[in-house]
Amino acid sequence: MSTFQRIGLILLLLLSGLGCNAHGAAGRESDASPELECVRSNVATFARRWINGDFHALASVATSTMSLNLLQVPAEPDAAQDTDLQDTAAPPIVVGTKHSPPFAIKNNDGTWSGISIELWKNLCGELDLQYEFRELSLEQILQGLQRGDLDAGVAAISVTAERHRQMEFCHPHYATGLGIAVSRHHRASVLASIREVFSFRLILFVIIMACVVAFCGWLFWTFERDRNETLFGKGRRQGVSTGMWWSIIVLLGHKGIAPVSIWGRVLATIAMLASIAVISLITGVVASALTVRQLDIGIAHPSDLQHVSVVTVSGSTSADYLRSRRIPFRVYATPDEAMRAIDEGKADAVVYDRALMNYLALLEFNDRIEVLPVSFNSQEYAIALKPDSELRRPLNEELLRYRATDAWSDLLYRYLGESQ
């Protein structure tokens, strides 16, 4: 073998040795790989054949060793790159929700649907966001967002000034107001019935009649004191009181009164004719009030809530409204439980979101509950986010785009029978 061939073989051996060093540096913390053992075996074979003078075999061993090293060295960076990609995979967004039909409905199979839920699914689909739902109470959702344990809250969550200071909100997607629900077959309490019978109009009517009786009593005394001294001739006070007694008896239709004077008889005749109208009017007012009490509990305005038993949902804006108006109330965990309370006669009225109560009254209570045609304390529903959330801007942009499409109108019509 010539000198140049020997020099070439030595260079090949050096290159194979560099490969072995690279493998050794990469594998210091772990056991030797099978490939590295193969390299070491080739080096030993190289040495033996150098001694025996088998130069052609030396060339093949050195070449195979170098090729193996060159093929194995780049494998390490690829594995590290795969690890980096796995580490940078974003975790799913944690979304708190609660059963609040028609905005958030938990189906029998555990899936979720509803206006707010389907809106959220559409937004996440367009933004390629992964998420998972967690069923919580309203108070737990709000507290979780404040602490940062939740990324978003999707249900019937209204925007208030206090909540806005504690968390982020997307643009509102539905405007509504509070309403009052009552049972169609609920009988009012005795106290409420008495209050309705003795209304302001009836009390005013009684005062006017008392004035008429006093005036007629004075007229009877004036007309009869000279002709009927036995009853009216013992002084003004006794005469007027006797005249008032006559007026009451005549107005009630008693026929035992016989005035002596002509003007006294005329007055008695007029009073007896008027008594027919007065008695009919009083009977009609009382009967009408009692009939109305059998149909409803006399609530036509939020101010009427002071005199009835009121329930609402814990932690809701309706509870804040009742508390600010100093209206006594009891709370239930869900709207279903609150409406079941009036259906079973445990309460007189529910104060809560009007759209939600309309949905429940129609689908779950078979119209046994009536939502009164009154709306107050307007409010807006929106997607709630944890403080300083990076999701607010992209969600808002996609929300504005989606609300301008027919798909949003179709979604509202599907759940509410109307488009906002």
Coordinates of N, CA and C in Angstrom, one line a residue, residues 149-334:
D149 N -59.0 31.6 37.9 CA -59.1 30.2 37.8 C -59.8 29.8 36.5
L150 N -60.7 30.7 36.1 CA -61.5 30.5 34.8 C -61.0 31.5 33.8
D151 N -61.0 31.1 32.5 CA -60.7 32.0 31.5 C -61.9 32.8 31.0
A152 N -63.1 32.2 31.0 CA -64.3 32.8 30.5 C -65.5 32.3 31.3
G153 N -66.6 33.0 31.2 CA -67.9 32.6 31.8 C -68.9 32.8 30.7
V154 N -69.6 31.8 30.4 CA -70.6 31.8 29.3 C -71.9 31.3 29.8
A155 N -72.9 32.1 29.9 CA -74.3 31.7 30.4 C -75.1 33.0 30.2
A156 N -76.1 33.2 31.2 CA -76.9 34.4 31.2 C -76.2 35.3 32.2
I157 N -75.1 35.9 31.9 CA -74.3 36.7 32.8 C -74.5 38.2 32.4
S158 N -75.1 39.0 33.2 CA -75.4 40.4 32.9 C -74.2 41.3 33.3
V159 N -74.1 42.4 32.6 CA -73.0 43.3 32.8 C -73.4 44.4 33.8
T160 N -72.7 44.5 34.9 CA -73.0 45.5 35.9 C -71.7 46.3 36.1
A161 N -71.9 47.5 36.7 CA -70.7 48.3 37.0 C -69.7 47.7 38.0
E162 N -70.3 47.0 39.0 CA -69.4 46.3 40.0 C -68.7 45.2 39.4
R163 N -69.3 44.4 38.5 CA -68.7 43.2 37.9 C -67.6 43.7 36.9
H164 N -67.9 44.8 36.2 CA -66.9 45.3 35.2 C -65.7 45.8 35.9
R165 N -65.7 46.2 37.2 CA -64.5 46.6 37.9 C -63.7 45.4 38.3
Q166 N -64.3 44.2 38.3 CA -63.6 43.0 38.8 C -63.2 42.1 37.7
M167 N -63.7 42.2 36.5 CA -63.4 41.3 35.4 C -63.6 42.0 34.0
E168 N -63.3 41.3 33.0 CA -63.5 41.8 31.6 C -64.8 41.3 31.0
F169 N -65.3 42.0 30.1 CA -66.5 41.6 29.4 C -66.4 41.8 27.9
C170 N -66.9 40.9 27.0 CA -67.0 41.2 25.6 C -68.2 42.1 25.4
H171 N -68.3 42.5 24.1 CA -69.5 43.3 23.8 C -70.8 42.6 24.1
P172 N -71.8 43.2 24.6 CA -73.1 42.6 25.0 C -73.7 41.9 23.7
H173 N -74.3 40.7 23.9 CA -74.9 40.1 22.7 C -76.4 40.0 22.9
Y174 N -77.0 40.3 24.1 CA -78.4 40.3 24.2 C -78.9 41.3 25.3
A175 N -79.9 42.1 25.0 CA -80.5 43.1 25.9 C -81.8 42.6 26.4
T176 N -82.0 42.6 27.7 CA -83.2 42.1 28.3 C -83.6 43.0 29.5
G177 N -84.4 42.5 30.4 CA -84.8 43.2 31.6 C -85.4 42.3 32.6
L178 N -85.6 42.7 33.8 CA -86.2 41.9 34.8 C -87.7 41.8 34.6
G179 N -88.3 40.7 35.0 CA -89.8 40.5 34.9 C -90.3 39.9 36.2
I180 N -91.6 39.7 36.2 CA -92.3 39.2 37.4 C -93.1 38.0 36.9
A181 N -93.0 36.8 37.5 CA -93.7 35.6 37.2 C -94.6 35.3 38.4
V182 N -95.9 34.9 38.1 CA -96.8 34.5 39.1 C -97.5 33.2 38.6
S183 N -98.1 32.5 39.6 CA -98.8 31.3 39.3 C -100.2 31.6 38.8
R184 N -100.7 31.0 37.8 CA -102.1 31.2 37.3 C -103.1 30.7 38.2
H185 N -102.8 29.7 39.0 CA -103.8 29.1 39.9 C -103.5 29.4 41.4
H186 N -102.7 30.4 41.6 CA -102.4 30.7 43.0 C -103.4 31.5 43.7
R187 N -103.8 31.1 44.9 CA -104.8 31.8 45.7 C -104.0 32.7 46.7
A188 N -104.4 34.0 46.7 CA -103.7 34.9 47.6 C -104.0 34.7 49.0
S189 N -103.2 35.2 49.9 CA -103.4 35.1 51.3 C -104.5 36.0 51.8
V190 N -105.0 35.7 53.0 CA -106.2 36.5 53.5 C -105.8 38.0 53.6
L191 N -104.6 38.2 54.1 CA -104.1 39.6 54.3 C -104.1 40.3 52.9
A192 N -103.5 39.7 51.9 CA -103.5 40.3 50.6 C -104.9 40.5 50.0
S193 N -105.8 39.6 50.3 CA -107.2 39.8 49.8 C -107.8 41.0 50.5
I194 N -107.6 41.1 51.8 CA -108.2 42.3 52.5 C -107.6 43.6 52.0
R195 N -106.3 43.6 51.7 CA -105.6 44.8 51.2 C -106.2 45.2 49.9
E196 N -106.5 44.2 49.0 CA -107.1 44.5 47.7 C -108.5 45.0 47.8
V197 N -109.3 44.4 48.7 CA -110.7 44.9 48.9 C -110.7 46.3 49.4
F198 N -109.9 46.6 50.4 CA -109.9 48.0 50.9 C -108.8 48.8 50.2
S199 N -109.1 49.0 49.0 CA -108.2 49.7 48.1 C -108.4 51.2 48.4
F200 N -107.5 52.0 47.8 CA -107.6 53.5 48.0 C -108.9 54.0 47.5
R201 N -109.4 53.5 46.3 CA -110.7 54.0 45.8 C -111.8 53.7 46.7
L202 N -111.8 52.5 47.3 CA -112.9 52.2 48.2 C -112.9 53.0 49.5
I203 N -111.7 53.2 50.0 CA -111.6 54.1 51.2 C -112.0 55.5 50.9
L204 N -111.7 56.0 49.7 CA -112.1 57.4 49.4 C -113.6 57.4 49.2
F205 N -114.2 56.4 48.7 CA -115.7 56.3 48.5 C -116.3 56.3 49.9
V206 N -115.8 55.6 50.9 CA -116.4 55.5 52.2 C -116.3 56.9 52.9
I207 N -115.2 57.6 52.7 CA -115.0 59.0 53.3 C -116.1 59.9 52.7
I208 N -116.3 59.8 51.4 CA -117.3 60.7 50.8 C -118.7 60.4 51.3
M209 N -119.0 59.1 51.5 CA -120.3 58.7 52.0 C -120.5 59.1 53.4
A210 N -119.4 59.1 54.2 CA -119.5 59.6 55.6 C -119.9 61.1 55.6
C211 N -119.3 61.8 54.7 CA -119.6 63.3 54.6 C -121.0 63.5 54.2
V212 N -121.5 62.7 53.3 CA -122.9 62.8 52.8 C -123.9 62.5 54.0
V213 N -123.5 61.4 54.7 CA -124.4 61.0 55.9 C -124.4 62.2 56.9
A214 N -123.3 62.8 57.2 CA -123.2 63.9 58.2 C -124.1 65.1 57.7
F215 N -123.9 65.4 56.4 CA -124.7 66.5 55.8 C -126.2 66.2 55.8
C216 N -126.6 65.0 55.5 CA -128.0 64.6 55.5 C -128.5 64.6 57.0
G217 N -127.7 64.2 57.9 CA -128.1 64.3 59.3 C -128.4 65.7 59.8
W218 N -127.5 66.7 59.3 CA -127.7 68.1 59.7 C -129.0 68.6 59.0
L219 N -129.3 68.2 57.8 CA -130.5 68.6 57.1 C -131.8 68.0 57.9
F220 N -131.7 66.8 58.3 CA -132.9 66.2 59.0 C -133.1 67.0 60.3
W221 N -132.1 67.3 61.0 CA -132.2 68.1 62.2 C -132.8 69.5 61.9
T222 N -132.4 70.1 60.8 CA -132.9 71.4 60.5 C -134.4 71.4 60.1
F223 N -134.8 70.3 59.3 CA -136.2 70.2 58.9 C -137.1 69.7 60.0
E224 N -136.6 68.9 60.9 CA -137.5 68.2 61.8 C -137.5 68.8 63.3
R225 N -136.6 69.7 63.6 CA -136.5 70.1 65.0 C -137.7 70.9 65.5
D226 N -138.4 71.6 64.6 CA -139.6 72.3 65.0 C -140.9 71.5 65.0
R227 N -140.9 70.4 64.2 CA -142.1 69.6 64.1 C -142.0 68.3 64.9
N228 N -140.8 67.9 65.2 CA -140.6 66.6 65.9 C -139.6 66.9 67.1
E229 N -140.1 67.6 68.1 CA -139.2 68.0 69.2 C -138.8 66.8 70.1
T230 N -139.6 65.7 70.0 CA -139.2 64.5 70.8 C -137.9 63.9 70.4
L231 N -137.5 63.9 69.1 CA -136.3 63.4 68.7 C -135.2 64.4 68.4
F232 N -135.7 65.6 67.9 CA -134.7 66.6 67.5 C -134.7 67.9 68.3
G233 N -135.5 67.9 69.4 CA -135.6 69.2 70.1 C -134.7 69.3 71.4
K234 N -133.7 68.4 71.5 CA -132.9 68.4 72.8 C -131.5 68.9 72.6
G235 N -131.4 69.9 71.7 CA -130.1 70.5 71.4 C -129.5 70.1 70.1
R236 N -128.5 70.9 69.6 CA -128.0 70.7 68.3 C -127.2 69.4 68.2
R237 N -126.4 69.1 69.2 CA -125.5 67.9 69.1 C -126.4 66.6 69.0
Q238 N -127.3 66.5 69.9 CA -128.2 65.3 69.9 C -129.1 65.3 68.7
G239 N -129.5 66.4 68.2 CA -130.4 66.5 67.0 C -129.6 66.1 65.8
V240 N -128.4 66.6 65.6 CA -127.6 66.2 64.4 C -127.3 64.7 64.4
S241 N -126.9 64.2 65.6 CA -126.5 62.8 65.7 C -127.8 61.9 65.4
T242 N -129.0 62.3 65.8 CA -130.2 61.6 65.5 C -130.4 61.7 64.0
G243 N -130.2 62.8 63.4 CA -130.4 63.0 62.0 C -129.4 62.1 61.2
M244 N -128.2 61.9 61.7 CA -127.2 61.1 61.0 C -127.7 59.6 61.1
W245 N -128.2 59.2 62.2 CA -128.7 57.9 62.4 C -129.8 57.6 61.4
W246 N -130.7 58.6 61.3 CA -131.8 58.5 60.3 C -131.2 58.3 58.9
S247 N -130.2 59.1 58.5 CA -129.6 59.0 57.2 C -129.1 57.6 56.9
I248 N -128.4 57.0 57.9 CA -127.8 55.7 57.7 C -128.9 54.7 57.5
I249 N -130.0 54.8 58.3 CA -131.1 53.8 58.2 C -131.8 54.0 56.8
V250 N -132.0 55.2 56.4 CA -132.6 55.4 55.1 C -131.8 54.9 54.0
L251 N -130.4 55.2 54.1 CA -129.5 54.7 53.0 C -129.5 53.2 52.9
L252 N -129.7 52.5 54.0 CA -129.7 51.1 54.0 C -131.0 50.5 53.7
G253 N -132.0 51.3 53.4 CA -133.3 50.8 52.9 C -134.3 50.5 54.0
H254 N -134.1 50.9 55.2 CA -135.0 50.7 56.3 C -136.3 51.6 56.1
K255 N -137.5 51.0 56.4 CA -138.7 51.7 56.1 C -139.4 52.2 57.4
G256 N -138.7 52.1 58.5 CA -139.4 52.5 59.8 C -139.2 54.0 60.1
I257 N -138.7 54.8 59.2 CA -138.5 56.2 59.5 C -139.6 57.0 58.8
A258 N -140.2 57.9 59.7 CA -141.4 58.7 59.2 C -141.2 60.1 59.6
P259 N -140.5 60.9 58.7 CA -140.3 62.3 58.9 C -141.7 63.0 59.0
V260 N -141.8 64.1 59.8 CA -143.0 64.8 60.0 C -143.1 66.0 59.0
S261 N -142.0 66.7 58.9 CA -142.0 67.9 58.0 C -142.0 67.5 56.5
I262 N -142.5 68.4 55.7 CA -142.5 68.1 54.2 C -141.1 67.9 53.7
W263 N -140.2 68.9 54.0 CA -138.8 68.8 53.5 C -138.1 67.6 54.1
G264 N -138.5 67.2 55.3 CA -137.9 65.9 55.8 C -138.3 64.7 55.0
R265 N -139.6 64.7 54.6 CA -140.0 63.6 53.8 C -139.4 63.6 52.4
V266 N -139.2 64.8 51.8 CA -138.5 64.9 50.5 C -137.1 64.3 50.6
L267 N -136.4 64.8 51.7 CA -135.0 64.3 51.9 C -135.0 62.8 52.1
A268 N -135.9 62.2 52.8 CA -135.9 60.8 53.1 C -136.2 60.0 51.7
T269 N -137.1 60.6 50.9 CA -137.3 59.9 49.6 C -136.1 59.9 48.7
I270 N -135.4 61.1 48.7 CA -134.2 61.1 47.9 C -133.1 60.2 48.4
A271 N -133.0 60.1 49.7 CA -132.0 59.2 50.4 C -132.3 57.7 50.1
M272 N -133.6 57.4 50.1 CA -134.0 56.0 49.8 C -133.7 55.6 48.4
L273 N -133.9 56.5 47.5 CA -133.6 56.2 46.0 C -132.1 56.1 45.8
A274 N -131.3 57.0 46.5 CA -129.9 57.0 46.4 C -129.3 55.7 47.0
S275 N -130.0 55.2 48.0 CA -129.4 54.0 48.7 C -129.3 52.8 47.8
I276 N -130.3 52.7 46.8 CA -130.2 51.6 45.9 C -128.9 51.6 45.1
A277 N -128.6 52.8 44.6 CA -127.3 53.0 43.8 C -126.1 52.8 44.7
V278 N -126.1 53.3 45.9 CA -125.0 53.1 46.8 C -124.7 51.7 47.2
I279 N -125.7 50.9 47.5 CA -125.6 49.5 47.9 C -125.1 48.7 46.7
S280 N -125.6 49.0 45.5 CA -125.2 48.3 44.3 C -123.7 48.6 44.0
L281 N -123.3 49.8 44.2 CA -121.9 50.2 43.9 C -120.9 49.5 44.9
I282 N -121.3 49.5 46.2 CA -120.4 48.9 47.2 C -120.3 47.4 46.9
T283 N -121.4 46.7 46.6 CA -121.4 45.3 46.3 C -120.5 45.0 45.1
G284 N -120.6 45.8 44.1 CA -119.8 45.6 42.9 C -118.4 45.7 43.1
V285 N -118.0 46.7 43.9 CA -116.5 47.0 44.2 C -115.9 45.8 44.9
V286 N -116.6 45.3 46.0 CA -116.1 44.2 46.8 C -116.1 42.9 46.0
A287 N -117.1 42.7 45.2 CA -117.2 41.4 44.4 C -116.1 41.4 43.4
S288 N -115.9 42.6 42.7 CA -114.9 42.7 41.7 C -113.5 42.4 42.3
A289 N -113.2 43.0 43.4 CA -111.9 42.9 44.1 C -111.6 41.4 44.4
L290 N -112.7 40.7 45.0 CA -112.5 39.3 45.4 C -112.3 38.4 44.1
T291 N -113.0 38.8 43.0 CA -112.9 38.0 41.8 C -111.5 38.1 41.2
V292 N -110.9 39.3 41.2 CA -109.6 39.5 40.7 C -108.6 38.8 41.6
R293 N -108.8 38.7 42.9 CA -107.9 38.0 43.7 C -107.8 36.5 43.4
Q294 N -108.9 36.0 42.9 CA -108.8 34.6 42.5 C -108.1 34.3 41.3
L295 N -107.9 35.4 40.4 CA -107.2 35.2 39.2 C -105.7 35.5 39.3
D296 N -105.3 36.4 40.1 CA -103.9 36.8 40.3 C -103.7 37.3 41.7
I297 N -102.5 37.7 42.0 CA -102.2 38.1 43.3 C -102.1 39.7 43.4
G298 N -102.6 40.3 42.4 CA -102.7 41.8 42.5 C -101.4 42.5 42.2
I299 N -100.5 41.9 41.4 CA -99.2 42.6 41.1 C -99.3 43.1 39.7
A300 N -99.2 44.4 39.6 CA -99.2 45.1 38.3 C -97.9 45.9 38.1
H301 N -97.1 46.1 39.1 CA -96.0 47.0 39.1 C -95.0 46.5 40.1
P302 N -93.7 46.8 39.9 CA -92.7 46.4 41.0 C -93.0 46.9 42.4
S303 N -93.7 48.0 42.5 CA -94.0 48.6 43.8 C -94.9 47.6 44.6
D304 N -95.7 46.8 43.9 CA -96.6 45.9 44.5 C -95.9 44.7 45.2
L305 N -94.6 44.6 44.9 CA -93.9 43.4 45.5 C -93.6 43.6 47.0
Q306 N -93.8 44.8 47.5 CA -93.6 45.0 48.9 C -94.6 44.1 49.8
H307 N -95.8 43.8 49.2 CA -96.8 43.2 50.0 C -97.0 41.7 49.8
V308 N -96.1 41.1 49.0 CA -96.3 39.6 48.7 C -95.0 38.9 49.0
S309 N -95.0 37.6 48.9 CA -93.8 36.8 49.1 C -93.1 36.6 47.8
V310 N -91.8 37.1 47.8 CA -91.0 37.2 46.6 C -89.8 36.3 46.7
V311 N -89.5 35.6 45.6 CA -88.2 34.8 45.5 C -87.5 35.1 44.3
T312 N -86.2 34.8 44.3 CA -85.3 35.1 43.1 C -84.1 34.1 43.2
V313 N -83.1 34.3 42.3 CA -82.0 33.4 42.2 C -80.8 34.1 43.0
S314 N -80.1 33.3 43.7 CA -78.9 33.8 44.5 C -77.8 34.3 43.6
G315 N -77.3 35.5 44.0 CA -76.2 36.1 43.3 C -76.6 36.8 42.0
S316 N -77.8 36.9 41.7 CA -78.3 37.5 40.4 C -78.5 39.0 40.6
T317 N -78.6 39.7 39.4 CA -78.9 41.1 39.5 C -80.3 41.4 40.0
S318 N -81.2 40.5 39.8 CA -82.5 40.6 40.4 C -82.5 40.7 41.9
A319 N -81.6 39.9 42.5 CA -81.4 40.0 44.0 C -80.9 41.3 44.4
D320 N -79.9 41.8 43.6 CA -79.4 43.2 43.9 C -80.5 44.2 43.8
Y321 N -81.4 44.1 42.8 CA -82.5 45.1 42.6 C -83.4 45.0 43.8
L322 N -83.8 43.8 44.2 CA -84.7 43.7 45.3 C -84.1 44.3 46.6
R323 N -82.8 44.0 46.8 CA -82.1 44.5 48.0 C -82.0 46.0 48.0
S324 N -81.8 46.6 46.8 CA -81.7 48.0 46.8 C -83.0 48.7 47.0
R325 N -84.1 48.0 46.7 CA -85.5 48.6 46.9 C -86.1 48.2 48.2
R326 N -85.3 47.5 49.0 CA -85.7 47.0 50.4 C -87.0 46.2 50.3
I327 N -87.0 45.3 49.3 CA -88.1 44.4 49.1 C -87.7 43.1 49.7
P328 N -88.4 42.5 50.7 CA -88.1 41.2 51.3 C -88.1 40.1 50.3
F329 N -87.2 39.2 50.3 CA -87.2 38.1 49.3 C -86.4 36.9 49.9
R330 N -86.6 35.8 49.3 CA -85.9 34.6 49.6 C -85.2 34.1 48.3
V331 N -84.1 33.4 48.4 CA -83.3 33.0 47.2 C -83.3 31.5 47.0
Y332 N -83.2 31.1 45.8 CA -83.0 29.7 45.4 C -81.8 29.6 44.5
A333 N -81.2 28.4 44.3 CA -80.0 28.2 43.6 C -80.2 28.4 42.1
T334 N -81.3 28.0 41.6 CA -81.6 28.0 40.1 C -82.9 28.7 39.8

